[in-house]
Coordinates of C-alpha atoms in Angstrom, one line a residue:
M100 CA 141.3 -76.4 11.2
S101 CA 142.7 -73.5 13.3
N102 CA 140.7 -71.7 15.9
S103 CA 140.4 -68.7 13.6
Q104 CA 139.1 -70.9 10.8
K105 CA 136.6 -72.5 13.2
S106 CA 135.4 -69.1 14.3
L107 CA 135.0 -67.9 10.7
A108 CA 133.1 -71.1 9.7
C109 CA 130.6 -70.7 12.6
Q110 CA 129.8 -67.1 12.0
A111 CA 126.3 -66.2 10.7
P112 CA 126.4 -65.2 7.0
E113 CA 125.8 -61.5 6.4
S114 CA 123.1 -62.4 3.9
V115 CA 121.1 -63.9 6.8
L116 CA 121.6 -61.1 9.2
N117 CA 120.4 -58.6 6.6
L118 CA 117.5 -60.9 5.6
S119 CA 118.8 -60.6 2.0
P120 CA 116.6 -62.1 -0.8
E121 CA 119.9 -63.5 -2.2
A122 CA 120.3 -65.8 0.8
Q123 CA 118.7 -68.7 -1.0
K124 CA 121.0 -68.6 -3.9
L125 CA 123.8 -71.2 -4.1
S126 CA 126.0 -69.6 -6.8
G127 CA 129.6 -70.8 -6.7
R128 CA 128.8 -73.9 -4.5
I129 CA 129.4 -77.5 -5.4
A130 CA 127.1 -80.3 -4.6
L131 CA 127.4 -84.1 -4.8
I132 CA 124.0 -85.9 -4.8
T133 CA 123.7 -89.6 -4.7
G134 CA 120.8 -91.5 -6.4
A135 CA 120.4 -88.3 -8.5
G136 CA 119.6 -89.9 -11.9
R137 CA 115.9 -90.1 -11.4
G138 CA 113.1 -89.5 -8.9
A139 CA 113.6 -87.2 -5.9
G140 CA 117.4 -87.1 -6.4
R141 CA 116.9 -85.7 -9.9
A142 CA 114.6 -83.0 -8.4
H143 CA 117.3 -82.1 -5.9
A144 CA 119.9 -81.8 -8.5
R145 CA 117.8 -79.7 -10.8
L146 CA 116.8 -77.2 -8.1
L147 CA 120.3 -76.8 -6.7
A148 CA 121.6 -76.2 -10.2
A149 CA 118.8 -73.7 -10.8
R150 CA 119.9 -71.9 -7.6
G151 CA 123.4 -71.7 -9.0
A152 CA 125.3 -74.7 -7.7
A153 CA 127.5 -76.9 -9.8
V154 CA 126.2 -80.5 -9.3
A155 CA 127.6 -84.0 -9.5
I156 CA 124.9 -86.5 -10.4
V157 CA 126.0 -89.8 -8.8
D158 CA 123.9 -92.9 -9.6
I159 CA 124.5 -96.6 -9.9
D160 CA 122.9 -96.3 -13.3
E161 CA 125.3 -94.2 -15.3
D162 CA 122.8 -93.8 -18.2
V163 CA 120.2 -92.0 -16.1
A164 CA 122.9 -90.0 -14.4
R165 CA 124.1 -88.7 -17.8
A166 CA 120.6 -87.9 -18.9
T167 CA 119.9 -85.8 -15.8
A168 CA 123.3 -84.0 -16.1
A169 CA 122.5 -83.3 -19.8
D170 CA 119.1 -81.9 -18.9
I171 CA 120.7 -79.6 -16.3
V172 CA 123.3 -78.4 -18.8
E173 CA 120.6 -77.8 -21.4
E174 CA 118.8 -75.7 -18.8
G175 CA 121.9 -73.5 -18.3
G176 CA 123.4 -75.2 -15.3
R177 CA 126.7 -76.9 -14.6
A178 CA 126.7 -80.7 -14.0
I179 CA 128.7 -83.8 -14.3
A180 CA 127.6 -87.4 -14.2
L181 CA 129.2 -90.5 -12.5
G182 CA 128.0 -94.1 -12.5
V183 CA 129.1 -95.4 -9.1
D184 CA 128.2 -98.2 -6.6
I185 CA 128.7 -96.1 -3.5
T186 CA 128.4 -99.1 -1.2
D187 CA 132.0 -100.0 -2.4
R188 CA 134.2 -98.0 -0.1
A189 CA 137.1 -97.6 -2.6
L190 CA 134.7 -96.5 -5.4
A191 CA 132.9 -94.1 -3.0
E192 CA 136.2 -92.5 -2.0
R193 CA 137.4 -92.1 -5.6
C194 CA 134.0 -90.6 -6.5
V195 CA 134.4 -87.8 -4.0
A196 CA 137.9 -87.1 -5.1
H197 CA 136.9 -87.0 -8.7
V198 CA 134.0 -84.6 -8.1
A199 CA 136.2 -82.3 -6.1
E200 CA 138.9 -82.3 -8.8
Q201 CA 136.5 -81.8 -11.7
L202 CA 134.3 -79.1 -10.1
G203 CA 136.9 -77.4 -7.8
G204 CA 135.9 -78.6 -4.4
L205 CA 132.8 -79.7 -2.5
D206 CA 130.3 -77.7 -0.3
I207 CA 127.1 -79.8 -0.2
L208 CA 126.8 -83.6 0.1
V209 CA 123.3 -85.0 -0.3
H210 CA 122.8 -88.6 0.8
N211 CA 119.7 -89.4 -1.3
A212 CA 120.4 -92.9 -2.7
G213 CA 117.9 -95.5 -1.6
L214 CA 116.2 -98.8 -2.4
I215 CA 112.7 -100.0 -2.6
Y216 CA 111.9 -101.7 0.7
S217 CA 110.2 -105.0 1.2
M218 CA 107.1 -105.2 3.4
T219 CA 108.2 -108.2 5.4
G220 CA 107.9 -109.3 9.0
L221 CA 110.9 -110.5 11.1
E222 CA 110.6 -114.2 10.1
Q223 CA 110.4 -113.3 6.4
T224 CA 113.2 -110.8 6.4
D225 CA 116.0 -111.8 4.0
D226 CA 119.5 -111.4 5.3
A227 CA 120.9 -110.3 1.9
N228 CA 118.2 -107.6 1.6
F229 CA 118.8 -106.5 5.1
N230 CA 122.6 -106.2 4.5
R231 CA 122.0 -104.4 1.2
L232 CA 119.9 -101.7 2.8
L233 CA 122.4 -101.2 5.6
A234 CA 125.1 -100.8 2.9
I235 CA 123.2 -98.2 1.0
N236 CA 121.6 -96.3 3.9
V237 CA 124.4 -96.5 6.5
H238 CA 127.8 -97.7 5.1
A239 CA 127.7 -95.6 1.9
P240 CA 126.9 -92.3 3.7
L241 CA 129.7 -93.0 6.1
Y242 CA 132.2 -93.7 3.3
L243 CA 131.2 -90.6 1.4
T244 CA 131.2 -88.2 4.3
R245 CA 134.5 -89.4 5.6
A246 CA 136.0 -88.9 2.1
A247 CA 134.4 -85.5 1.8
L248 CA 135.7 -84.1 5.1
P249 CA 138.9 -82.6 3.7
Y250 CA 136.9 -80.7 1.1
L251 CA 134.1 -79.7 3.4
R252 CA 136.6 -78.2 5.8
Q253 CA 137.8 -75.9 3.0
S254 CA 134.2 -74.8 2.3
R255 CA 132.8 -71.6 3.7
A256 CA 129.3 -73.2 3.9
P257 CA 129.7 -76.9 4.3
R258 CA 126.5 -79.0 4.4
V259 CA 125.7 -82.7 4.7
I260 CA 122.0 -83.5 4.1
F261 CA 120.5 -87.0 4.6
I262 CA 117.2 -87.9 2.8
N263 CA 115.8 -90.2 5.4
S264 CA 112.2 -91.3 5.9
Q265 CA 109.3 -90.8 8.3
W266 CA 109.8 -94.5 9.0
G267 CA 113.2 -93.8 10.4
Q268 CA 111.4 -92.0 13.2
V269 CA 108.3 -94.1 13.6
P270 CA 108.6 -97.8 12.5
D271 CA 105.5 -99.5 11.1
G272 CA 106.1 -102.9 12.8
H273 CA 107.4 -104.7 9.6
S274 CA 109.8 -103.9 6.7
Y275 CA 112.7 -104.6 9.1
A276 CA 115.5 -104.0 6.6
Y277 CA 114.2 -100.5 5.6
M278 CA 113.1 -99.4 9.1
V279 CA 116.3 -100.4 10.9
S280 CA 118.6 -99.0 8.2
K281 CA 116.8 -95.7 8.2
A282 CA 116.8 -95.5 12.0
A283 CA 120.5 -96.2 12.0
Q284 CA 121.0 -93.5 9.4
L285 CA 119.5 -90.9 11.7
G286 CA 121.9 -92.1 14.4
L287 CA 124.7 -91.6 12.0
M288 CA 123.5 -88.1 11.1
K289 CA 123.3 -87.0 14.7
T290 CA 126.7 -88.4 15.6
L291 CA 128.3 -86.7 12.6
S292 CA 126.6 -83.4 13.5
K293 CA 127.8 -83.6 17.1
E294 CA 131.4 -84.3 16.0
F295 CA 131.7 -81.7 13.3
V296 CA 129.4 -78.9 14.2
S297 CA 132.2 -77.0 16.0
E298 CA 134.0 -76.9 12.6
G299 CA 131.0 -75.3 11.0
I300 CA 130.0 -78.5 9.1
L301 CA 126.2 -78.6 9.3
V302 CA 124.7 -82.0 9.2
N303 CA 120.9 -82.5 9.0
A304 CA 118.2 -84.8 7.8
I305 CA 114.9 -84.6 5.9
T306 CA 112.3 -87.2 6.7
P307 CA 109.7 -87.4 3.9
G308 CA 106.6 -89.4 3.8
A309 CA 105.8 -91.5 0.7
I310 CA 107.2 -89.7 -2.3
L311 CA 105.4 -89.7 -5.6
T312 CA 108.1 -91.6 -7.5
R313 CA 108.5 -95.1 -9.0
M314 CA 109.7 -96.3 -5.6
V315 CA 106.0 -96.3 -4.4
P316 CA 104.1 -99.1 -6.2
D317 CA 100.7 -98.1 -7.6
E318 CA 98.9 -100.4 -5.2
Y319 CA 100.4 -98.5 -2.2
I320 CA 99.4 -95.0 -3.3
E321 CA 95.8 -95.0 -2.0
P322 CA 96.6 -96.7 1.3
E323 CA 99.5 -94.3 1.8
K324 CA 97.2 -91.3 1.1
A325 CA 94.8 -92.5 3.7
N326 CA 97.5 -92.0 6.4
I327 CA 98.4 -88.5 5.4
P328 CA 96.2 -85.6 6.8
L329 CA 96.9 -83.5 3.6
G330 CA 95.5 -86.4 1.6
R331 CA 98.3 -86.8 -1.0
L332 CA 101.8 -88.0 -1.4
V333 CA 104.7 -85.5 -1.4
H334 CA 106.1 -84.5 -4.7
P335 CA 109.9 -84.8 -5.3
E336 CA 110.1 -81.0 -5.9
E337 CA 108.8 -80.4 -2.3
I338 CA 111.6 -82.4 -0.9
A339 CA 114.1 -80.6 -3.2
A340 CA 112.9 -77.3 -1.7
A341 CA 113.8 -78.5 1.8
V342 CA 117.2 -79.6 0.5
A343 CA 117.8 -76.2 -1.1
F344 CA 116.8 -74.5 2.2
L345 CA 119.2 -76.6 4.3
A346 CA 122.0 -76.0 1.8
S347 CA 121.4 -72.2 1.9
D348 CA 122.7 -69.5 4.1
E349 CA 119.3 -69.2 5.6
A350 CA 119.9 -72.5 7.4
A351 CA 123.3 -71.4 8.8
F352 CA 122.1 -72.0 12.4
I353 CA 120.5 -75.4 11.9
A354 CA 122.6 -78.4 12.9
G355 CA 121.7 -82.0 13.9
Q356 CA 118.0 -81.6 13.1
V357 CA 115.4 -83.7 11.5
L358 CA 113.0 -81.8 9.1
P359 CA 109.8 -83.8 8.5
V360 CA 108.2 -83.2 5.1
N361 CA 105.2 -85.6 5.4
G362 CA 102.0 -83.8 5.1
G363 CA 101.3 -84.2 8.9
A364 CA 101.6 -88.0 8.9
L365 CA 103.4 -88.0 12.3
L366 CA 100.4 -86.1 13.8
V367 CA 98.3 -89.2 13.4
G368 CA 101.1 -91.6 14.3
I369 CA 101.3 -93.1 10.8

């Protein structure tokens, strides 16, 4: 990227300087969202599409990816679906290239895919589970972001957004595979931000508390609520609103930051 391109990429959008109500709109932008077939990822995809973005629904389960894409199209949006195991480097790279070719580029990359974590102590932590969570939470975002760089550099508003967890900030003393992988993911986010912010590529993370999706077993809902000052779990749409904000022109001066969406859980040390 030339110096003039860097300068242009780092300028504040006119819509922000004028406090335009259009600043939240994402018309003409292209987003790739992992784990977007169901749950919170589905909510992210639907909201970004409603704001005008074309969205690529990437999920290891192609059937749910297709269903979500079909719903978005039915609602008047533009979407494509891909069934991909993003922990496979070659598949992840081909996925990004395919999305850029089909949709005409890439502006927004949302690392949302995740796994249900096991509540185990150190001695009970399974090596295979530990490695699997590192693969999905650290390796896959690295592969995808690296593959996306050529397209993000061509974007006028490039964004990389990690859906992390409050446990990435404050570990609970067990669930090693999940806690360590989420903490490592935050380190990856900050390192990417520091390297690419001068090119105008804004990399940030959202750290939700427990989200009201199938990933939280029924028996954990009440105990989780007891740790949240607002007294409830966060809804997927509330995380999606934070994603839409970080993807928008209104967030054009936010880089390398962690946005907690946890109902005040960190106030009481979870």
